[in-house]
Amino acid sequence: MKIDLTGKVALVTGSTRGIGRTIAETLVGCGARVAVVGRDLKKAEEVAEELGEARGFACDISVPADVTMLVQAVEDAFGSCDILVNNAGITRDNLMLRMKDEDWDAVLETNLRSAFVAIRAAQRGMMKRRWGRIINIASVVGIIGNKGQANYAASKAGLIGLSKSVAKELASRNILCNVVAPGFIKTDMTDAMTEDAVTALATQIPLGRLGTTGDVAGLVAFLSSSHADYITGQVLTVDGGMVM
Ligand code: NDP
């Protein structure tokens, strides 16, 4: 079974590193042309050059007007935006008692509102072309919650509700919307953890290890492809069996 995305254009937010970068690389490998997005244009352009059929774009996705302009810029540059992967995300962890309003707002604006704005902007072209794939990167924390991550868990649970609503609203136009919920994946985000914390965590994962960015990217490529034409509104965990 070959995944062929020839002729498709994919916009992947937060693709300058981590999971997003591997998603961008994997989609290019499947034949798509990819918009690499981060806050730093030089970094995004460097990554795009390394990947090949890609272009770099700078956007702070916590700013709604900039997200709308980003989608327009990608459509202008490539002629369409067929696959939208809302991947960029941040954490501002703290216990509820100590969590500041700014920490709540920053996480909700970056992780959730950005996806709403990007989908609203990208759906126009997708509706015209009667084809679209929207994949939102949530987290298992959005399903099971986590101490110290009320803001992050709320943003990721919000992505799940958003995705199911979008899936229902746009299904008749052949626009599919699914959620990928990673468990613990080795990236800059998890590199901040101590070795002891990682070892303790691995004991709770049936497959006994942290995931790789490739573990997530493979599923995103599948969901972007014709092999997933009858799948929408789903939440798929990539977590070594942590949540089942
Ligand atoms: P990283 O911290 O490694 O990378 C985050 C990416 O998002 C970077 O490319 C960064 O680019 C970009 N980004 C952050 N803030 C903004 C912003 N305001 N505007 C534009 N781009 C931004 O994260 P991961 O790869 O680990 O995570 C990717 C996604 O997967 C996130 O949504 C995360 O919540 C989710 N996830 C990760 C897990 C893990 O274990 N790693 C587990 C579960 C979910 P730059 O800094 O260049 O702007």
mmCIF file of C-alpha atoms and ligand atoms in Angstrom:
data_model
loop_
_atom_site.group_PDB
_atom_site.id
_atom_site.type_symbol
_atom_site.label_atom_id
_atom_site.label_comp_id
_atom_site.label_asym_id
_atom_site.label_seq_id
_atom_site.Cartn_x
_atom_site.Cartn_y
_atom_site.Cartn_z
ATOM 1 C CA MET A 1 0.000 0.000 0.000
ATOM 2 C CA LYS A 2 1.655 3.191 -1.190
ATOM 3 C CA ILE A 3 0.645 6.600 0.138
ATOM 4 C CA ASP A 4 0.572 8.957 -2.834
ATOM 5 C CA LEU A 5 -0.094 12.639 -2.178
ATOM 6 C CA THR A 6 1.112 13.882 -5.557
ATOM 7 C CA GLY A 7 -0.643 17.117 -6.524
ATOM 8 C CA LYS A 8 -1.683 17.939 -2.965
ATOM 9 C CA VAL A 9 -0.529 20.925 -0.938
ATOM 10 C CA ALA A 10 -0.140 20.572 2.823
ATOM 11 C CA LEU A 11 0.160 23.311 5.424
ATOM 12 C CA VAL A 12 1.756 22.044 8.642
ATOM 13 C CA THR A 13 1.922 24.487 11.547
ATOM 14 C CA GLY A 14 4.866 24.197 13.921
ATOM 15 C CA SER A 15 6.935 22.292 11.376
ATOM 16 C CA THR A 16 10.325 23.844 12.101
ATOM 17 C CA ARG A 17 11.115 21.034 14.540
ATOM 18 C CA GLY A 18 9.725 18.099 16.516
ATOM 19 C CA ILE A 19 6.619 16.226 15.416
ATOM 20 C CA GLY A 20 5.625 18.892 12.870
ATOM 21 C CA ARG A 21 8.968 18.742 11.087
ATOM 22 C CA THR A 22 8.728 14.970 10.698
ATOM 23 C CA ILE A 23 5.127 15.305 9.478
ATOM 24 C CA ALA A 24 6.282 17.839 6.856
ATOM 25 C CA GLU A 25 9.157 15.571 5.813
ATOM 26 C CA THR A 26 6.881 12.531 5.572
ATOM 27 C CA LEU A 27 4.265 14.372 3.482
ATOM 28 C CA VAL A 28 6.984 15.616 1.089
ATOM 29 C CA GLY A 29 8.175 11.997 0.892
ATOM 30 C CA CYS A 30 4.640 11.018 -0.178
ATOM 31 C CA GLY A 31 4.690 13.561 -3.019
ATOM 32 C CA ALA A 32 2.923 16.558 -1.429
ATOM 33 C CA ARG A 33 4.221 20.108 -1.600
ATOM 34 C CA VAL A 34 4.449 21.441 1.937
ATOM 35 C CA ALA A 35 4.255 24.812 3.670
ATOM 36 C CA VAL A 36 6.664 24.741 6.619
ATOM 37 C CA VAL A 37 5.546 27.143 9.343
ATOM 38 C CA GLY A 38 7.168 28.578 12.467
ATOM 39 C CA ARG A 39 7.614 31.986 14.045
ATOM 40 C CA ASP A 40 11.095 32.453 12.584
ATOM 41 C CA LEU A 41 11.113 32.834 8.788
ATOM 42 C CA LYS A 42 14.803 32.006 8.394
ATOM 43 C CA LYS A 43 14.378 28.748 10.323
ATOM 44 C CA ALA A 44 11.233 27.825 8.344
ATOM 45 C CA GLU A 45 13.034 28.514 5.051
ATOM 46 C CA GLU A 46 16.049 26.455 6.134
ATOM 47 C CA VAL A 47 13.842 23.474 6.990
ATOM 48 C CA ALA A 48 11.889 23.862 3.738
ATOM 49 C CA GLU A 49 15.118 23.833 1.756
ATOM 50 C CA GLU A 50 16.255 20.667 3.523
ATOM 51 C CA LEU A 51 12.938 18.967 2.736
ATOM 52 C CA GLY A 52 12.809 19.790 -0.986
ATOM 53 C CA GLU A 53 9.267 20.362 -2.320
ATOM 54 C CA ALA A 54 8.499 22.867 0.423
ATOM 55 C CA ARG A 55 8.449 26.567 1.229
ATOM 56 C CA GLY A 56 8.945 28.324 4.540
ATOM 57 C CA PHE A 57 6.414 30.734 6.062
ATOM 58 C CA ALA A 58 6.615 32.802 9.238
ATOM 59 C CA CYS A 59 3.504 33.092 11.383
ATOM 60 C CA ASP A 60 2.733 33.474 15.067
ATOM 61 C CA ILE A 61 -0.357 31.306 15.135
ATOM 62 C CA SER A 62 -1.577 32.855 18.389
ATOM 63 C CA VAL A 63 -2.493 35.961 16.341
ATOM 64 C CA PRO A 64 -5.777 35.247 14.455
ATOM 65 C CA ALA A 65 -5.280 37.771 11.623
ATOM 66 C CA ASP A 66 -1.831 36.316 10.930
ATOM 67 C CA VAL A 67 -3.252 32.789 10.660
ATOM 68 C CA THR A 68 -5.832 33.941 8.118
ATOM 69 C CA MET A 69 -3.072 35.663 6.137
ATOM 70 C CA LEU A 70 -0.915 32.536 6.360
ATOM 71 C CA VAL A 71 -3.579 30.369 4.707
ATOM 72 C CA GLN A 72 -4.007 32.987 1.974
ATOM 73 C CA ALA A 73 -0.223 33.199 1.458
ATOM 74 C CA VAL A 74 0.026 29.407 1.111
ATOM 75 C CA GLU A 75 -2.846 29.352 -1.412
ATOM 76 C CA ASP A 76 -1.204 32.185 -3.366
ATOM 77 C CA ALA A 77 2.178 30.437 -3.371
ATOM 78 C CA PHE A 78 1.024 26.902 -4.193
ATOM 79 C CA GLY A 79 -2.441 27.400 -5.755
ATOM 80 C CA SER A 80 -4.348 25.548 -2.992
ATOM 81 C CA CYS A 81 -4.273 24.271 0.563
ATOM 82 C CA ASP A 82 -5.615 20.711 0.490
ATOM 83 C CA ILE A 83 -4.243 19.247 3.710
ATOM 84 C CA LEU A 84 -4.174 21.299 6.907
ATOM 85 C CA VAL A 85 -2.265 19.912 9.879
ATOM 86 C CA ASN A 86 -2.772 21.986 13.020
ATOM 87 C CA ASN A 87 0.268 20.776 14.912
ATOM 88 C CA ALA A 88 1.914 23.766 16.634
ATOM 89 C CA GLY A 89 1.377 23.721 20.371
ATOM 90 C CA ILE A 90 2.833 24.954 23.631
ATOM 91 C CA THR A 91 2.665 24.119 27.326
ATOM 92 C CA ARG A 92 2.583 26.528 30.297
ATOM 93 C CA ASP A 93 2.256 23.973 33.094
ATOM 94 C CA ASN A 94 1.320 24.790 36.663
ATOM 95 C CA LEU A 95 -1.027 23.598 39.366
ATOM 96 C CA MET A 96 -4.447 25.243 39.193
ATOM 97 C CA LEU A 97 -3.801 27.383 42.275
ATOM 98 C CA ARG A 98 -0.731 28.939 40.696
ATOM 99 C CA MET A 99 -1.870 29.070 37.091
ATOM 100 C CA LYS A 100 -2.024 32.641 35.837
ATOM 101 C CA ASP A 101 -4.663 33.959 33.455
ATOM 102 C CA GLU A 102 -1.864 34.656 30.957
ATOM 103 C CA ASP A 103 -0.815 30.981 31.036
ATOM 104 C CA TRP A 104 -4.371 29.902 30.374
ATOM 105 C CA ASP A 105 -4.848 32.396 27.540
ATOM 106 C CA ALA A 106 -1.487 31.715 25.857
ATOM 107 C CA VAL A 107 -2.126 27.970 25.690
ATOM 108 C CA LEU A 108 -5.746 28.256 24.546
ATOM 109 C CA GLU A 109 -4.884 30.895 21.918
ATOM 110 C CA THR A 110 -1.921 28.951 20.523
ATOM 111 C CA ASN A 111 -3.278 25.414 20.711
ATOM 112 C CA LEU A 112 -7.018 25.841 20.096
ATOM 113 C CA ARG A 113 -8.058 29.206 18.676
ATOM 114 C CA SER A 114 -5.354 28.983 15.992
ATOM 115 C CA ALA A 115 -6.860 25.720 14.722
ATOM 116 C CA PHE A 116 -10.347 27.249 14.552
ATOM 117 C CA VAL A 117 -9.049 30.243 12.580
ATOM 118 C CA ALA A 118 -6.929 28.118 10.222
ATOM 119 C CA ILE A 119 -9.806 25.724 9.502
ATOM 120 C CA ARG A 120 -12.199 28.624 8.881
ATOM 121 C CA ALA A 121 -9.738 30.138 6.397
ATOM 122 C CA ALA A 122 -8.782 26.889 4.629
ATOM 123 C CA GLN A 123 -12.303 25.464 4.317
ATOM 124 C CA ARG A 124 -13.300 27.943 1.561
ATOM 125 C CA GLY A 125 -10.836 26.537 -0.977
ATOM 126 C CA MET A 126 -11.432 22.971 0.196
ATOM 127 C CA MET A 127 -15.193 23.403 -0.303
ATOM 128 C CA LYS A 128 -14.679 24.753 -3.828
ATOM 129 C CA ARG A 129 -12.433 21.823 -4.723
ATOM 130 C CA ARG A 130 -14.686 19.326 -2.919
ATOM 131 C CA TRP A 131 -11.625 17.810 -1.233
ATOM 132 C CA GLY A 132 -9.904 18.515 2.043
ATOM 133 C CA ARG A 133 -8.120 16.802 4.891
ATOM 134 C CA ILE A 134 -7.844 18.477 8.286
ATOM 135 C CA ILE A 135 -5.765 16.794 10.966
ATOM 136 C CA ASN A 136 -5.526 18.309 14.415
ATOM 137 C CA ILE A 137 -2.728 17.200 16.727
ATOM 138 C CA ALA A 138 -4.167 16.921 20.233
ATOM 139 C CA SER A 139 -2.744 14.792 23.074
ATOM 140 C CA VAL A 140 -3.797 11.886 25.256
ATOM 141 C CA VAL A 141 -3.897 14.525 28.002
ATOM 142 C CA GLY A 142 -6.965 15.971 26.240
ATOM 143 C CA ILE A 143 -8.692 12.626 26.821
ATOM 144 C CA ILE A 144 -7.540 11.653 30.320
ATOM 145 C CA GLY A 145 -6.466 15.018 31.826
ATOM 146 C CA ASN A 146 -3.252 15.636 33.741
ATOM 147 C CA LYS A 147 -2.242 17.300 37.001
ATOM 148 C CA GLY A 148 -0.573 20.644 36.328
ATOM 149 C CA GLN A 149 -1.875 20.833 32.773
ATOM 150 C CA ALA A 150 -5.435 22.176 33.107
ATOM 151 C CA ASN A 151 -4.848 24.740 30.361
ATOM 152 C CA TYR A 152 -3.109 22.281 28.015
ATOM 153 C CA ALA A 153 -5.674 19.507 28.624
ATOM 154 C CA ALA A 154 -8.544 21.954 28.039
ATOM 155 C CA SER A 155 -6.986 23.125 24.772
ATOM 156 C CA LYS A 156 -6.494 19.560 23.542
ATOM 157 C CA ALA A 157 -9.982 18.434 24.635
ATOM 158 C CA GLY A 158 -11.261 21.540 22.848
ATOM 159 C CA LEU A 159 -9.530 20.420 19.666
ATOM 160 C CA ILE A 160 -11.425 17.131 19.876
ATOM 161 C CA GLY A 161 -14.830 18.891 20.137
ATOM 162 C CA LEU A 162 -13.852 21.305 17.381
ATOM 163 C CA SER A 163 -12.773 18.457 15.096
ATOM 164 C CA LYS A 164 -15.962 16.424 15.564
ATOM 165 C CA SER A 165 -18.089 19.491 14.800
ATOM 166 C CA VAL A 166 -16.012 20.335 11.710
ATOM 167 C CA ALA A 167 -16.231 16.703 10.588
ATOM 168 C CA LYS A 168 -20.048 16.845 10.742
ATOM 169 C CA GLU A 169 -20.272 20.292 9.159
ATOM 170 C CA LEU A 170 -17.981 19.611 6.194
ATOM 171 C CA ALA A 171 -18.453 15.896 5.455
ATOM 172 C CA SER A 172 -20.922 16.590 2.627
ATOM 173 C CA ARG A 173 -18.143 18.522 0.826
ATOM 174 C CA ASN A 174 -15.695 15.613 1.128
ATOM 175 C CA ILE A 175 -13.663 17.450 3.757
ATOM 176 C CA LEU A 176 -12.535 15.066 6.473
ATOM 177 C CA CYS A 177 -11.374 16.131 9.913
ATOM 178 C CA ASN A 178 -9.646 13.834 12.394
ATOM 179 C CA VAL A 179 -7.592 14.102 15.561
ATOM 180 C CA VAL A 180 -4.253 12.470 16.251
ATOM 181 C CA ALA A 181 -3.585 12.266 19.983
ATOM 182 C CA PRO A 182 0.044 11.423 20.744
ATOM 183 C CA GLY A 183 1.179 10.033 24.089
ATOM 184 C CA PHE A 184 4.775 10.801 25.057
ATOM 185 C CA ILE A 185 6.896 11.488 21.998
ATOM 186 C CA LYS A 186 10.607 12.265 22.150
ATOM 187 C CA THR A 187 10.948 15.952 21.129
ATOM 188 C CA ASP A 188 12.168 19.266 22.629
ATOM 189 C CA MET A 189 8.882 19.295 24.586
ATOM 190 C CA THR A 190 9.690 16.041 26.403
ATOM 191 C CA ASP A 191 13.485 16.578 26.484
ATOM 192 C CA ALA A 192 12.787 19.058 29.281
ATOM 193 C CA MET A 193 11.915 16.037 31.520
ATOM 194 C CA THR A 194 14.514 14.422 33.814
ATOM 195 C CA GLU A 195 15.849 10.962 32.938
ATOM 196 C CA ASP A 196 14.167 9.528 36.071
ATOM 197 C CA ALA A 197 10.832 11.006 35.023
ATOM 198 C CA VAL A 198 11.196 9.475 31.557
ATOM 199 C CA THR A 199 12.088 6.053 33.020
ATOM 200 C CA ALA A 200 9.115 6.210 35.408
ATOM 201 C CA LEU A 201 6.875 7.187 32.532
ATOM 202 C CA ALA A 202 8.065 4.389 30.267
ATOM 203 C CA THR A 203 6.916 1.820 32.866
ATOM 204 C CA GLN A 204 3.337 3.055 32.340
ATOM 205 C CA ILE A 205 3.520 2.567 28.578
ATOM 206 C CA PRO A 206 2.627 -0.996 27.503
ATOM 207 C CA LEU A 207 5.109 -0.801 24.609
ATOM 208 C CA GLY A 208 7.778 0.270 27.150
ATOM 209 C CA ARG A 209 9.221 3.279 25.341
ATOM 210 C CA LEU A 210 8.523 6.866 24.356
ATOM 211 C CA GLY A 211 7.217 7.309 20.835
ATOM 212 C CA THR A 212 9.138 8.774 17.924
ATOM 213 C CA THR A 213 8.027 11.660 15.729
ATOM 214 C CA GLY A 214 7.835 9.145 12.888
ATOM 215 C CA ASP A 215 5.246 7.138 14.840
ATOM 216 C CA VAL A 216 2.937 10.175 14.655
ATOM 217 C CA ALA A 217 3.839 11.298 11.133
ATOM 218 C CA GLY A 218 2.975 7.929 9.589
ATOM 219 C CA LEU A 219 -0.602 8.189 10.854
ATOM 220 C CA VAL A 220 -0.923 11.776 9.614
ATOM 221 C CA ALA A 221 0.226 10.694 6.139
ATOM 222 C CA PHE A 222 -2.294 7.834 6.162
ATOM 223 C CA LEU A 223 -5.141 10.149 7.241
ATOM 224 C CA SER A 224 -4.155 12.596 4.470
ATOM 225 C CA SER A 225 -4.364 9.890 1.827
ATOM 226 C CA SER A 226 -7.073 8.158 -0.193
ATOM 227 C CA HIS A 227 -6.690 5.108 2.088
ATOM 228 C CA ALA A 228 -8.553 7.116 4.755
ATOM 229 C CA ASP A 229 -11.381 8.384 2.538
ATOM 230 C CA TYR A 230 -14.064 6.895 4.832
ATOM 231 C CA ILE A 231 -12.618 8.058 8.159
ATOM 232 C CA THR A 232 -13.786 11.322 9.746
ATOM 233 C CA GLY A 233 -14.477 12.718 13.211
ATOM 234 C CA GLN A 234 -12.145 10.191 14.853
ATOM 235 C CA VAL A 235 -9.617 10.509 17.639
ATOM 236 C CA LEU A 236 -6.665 8.185 17.080
ATOM 237 C CA THR A 237 -4.118 7.789 19.858
ATOM 238 C CA VAL A 238 -0.436 7.131 19.103
ATOM 239 C CA ASP A 239 0.769 6.329 22.589
ATOM 240 C CA GLY A 240 2.233 2.824 22.816
ATOM 241 C CA GLY A 241 -1.031 1.624 24.372
ATOM 242 C CA MET A 242 -1.126 4.093 27.302
ATOM 243 C CA VAL A 243 -4.784 4.961 26.843
ATOM 244 C CA MET A 244 -7.106 2.135 25.842
HETATM 245 P P1 NDP B 1 8.006 21.256 19.881
HETATM 246 O O1 NDP B 1 8.013 22.147 21.076
HETATM 247 O O2 NDP B 1 9.150 20.355 19.617
HETATM 248 O O3 NDP B 1 7.726 22.135 18.556
HETATM 249 C C1 NDP B 1 6.694 23.049 18.544
HETATM 250 C C2 NDP B 1 6.547 23.638 17.160
HETATM 251 O O4 NDP B 1 5.477 24.595 17.209
HETATM 252 C C3 NDP B 1 7.781 24.377 16.697
HETATM 253 O O5 NDP B 1 7.934 24.191 15.307
HETATM 254 C C4 NDP B 1 7.447 25.832 17.008
HETATM 255 O O6 NDP B 1 8.099 26.679 16.078
HETATM 256 C C5 NDP B 1 5.945 25.851 16.781
HETATM 257 N N1 NDP B 1 5.266 26.914 17.516
HETATM 258 C C6 NDP B 1 5.138 27.061 18.855
HETATM 259 N N2 NDP B 1 4.433 28.179 19.138
HETATM 260 C C7 NDP B 1 4.112 28.742 17.951
HETATM 261 C C8 NDP B 1 3.408 29.904 17.566
HETATM 262 N N3 NDP B 1 2.870 30.747 18.463
HETATM 263 N N4 NDP B 1 3.277 30.184 16.254
HETATM 264 C C9 NDP B 1 3.815 29.368 15.321
HETATM 265 N N5 NDP B 1 4.496 28.241 15.605
HETATM 266 C C10 NDP B 1 4.644 27.944 16.909
HETATM 267 O O7 NDP B 1 6.639 20.442 20.020
HETATM 268 P P2 NDP B 1 6.307 18.906 19.681
HETATM 269 O O8 NDP B 1 6.823 18.555 18.343
HETATM 270 O O9 NDP B 1 6.695 18.075 20.834
HETATM 271 O O10 NDP B 1 4.707 18.962 19.661
HETATM 272 C C11 NDP B 1 3.969 19.171 18.481
HETATM 273 C C12 NDP B 1 2.493 19.016 18.822
HETATM 274 O O11 NDP B 1 2.264 17.719 19.354
HETATM 275 C C13 NDP B 1 2.001 20.010 19.862
HETATM 276 O O12 NDP B 1 0.694 20.428 19.552
HETATM 277 C C14 NDP B 1 1.988 19.189 21.136
HETATM 278 O O13 NDP B 1 1.054 19.672 22.057
HETATM 279 C C15 NDP B 1 1.604 17.832 20.599
HETATM 280 N N6 NDP B 1 1.988 16.738 21.467
HETATM 281 C C16 NDP B 1 3.317 16.494 21.749
HETATM 282 C C17 NDP B 1 3.645 15.448 22.584
HETATM 283 C C18 NDP B 1 5.068 15.119 22.909
HETATM 284 O O14 NDP B 1 5.264 14.207 23.720
HETATM 285 N N7 NDP B 1 6.056 15.768 22.352
HETATM 286 C C19 NDP B 1 2.620 14.604 23.203
HETATM 287 C C20 NDP B 1 1.289 14.937 22.834
HETATM 288 C C21 NDP B 1 0.999 15.965 22.002
HETATM 289 P P3 NDP B 1 8.949 27.990 16.458
HETATM 290 O O15 NDP B 1 9.413 27.845 17.871
HETATM 291 O O16 NDP B 1 10.032 27.967 15.411
HETATM 292 O O17 NDP B 1 7.986 29.114 16.268
#
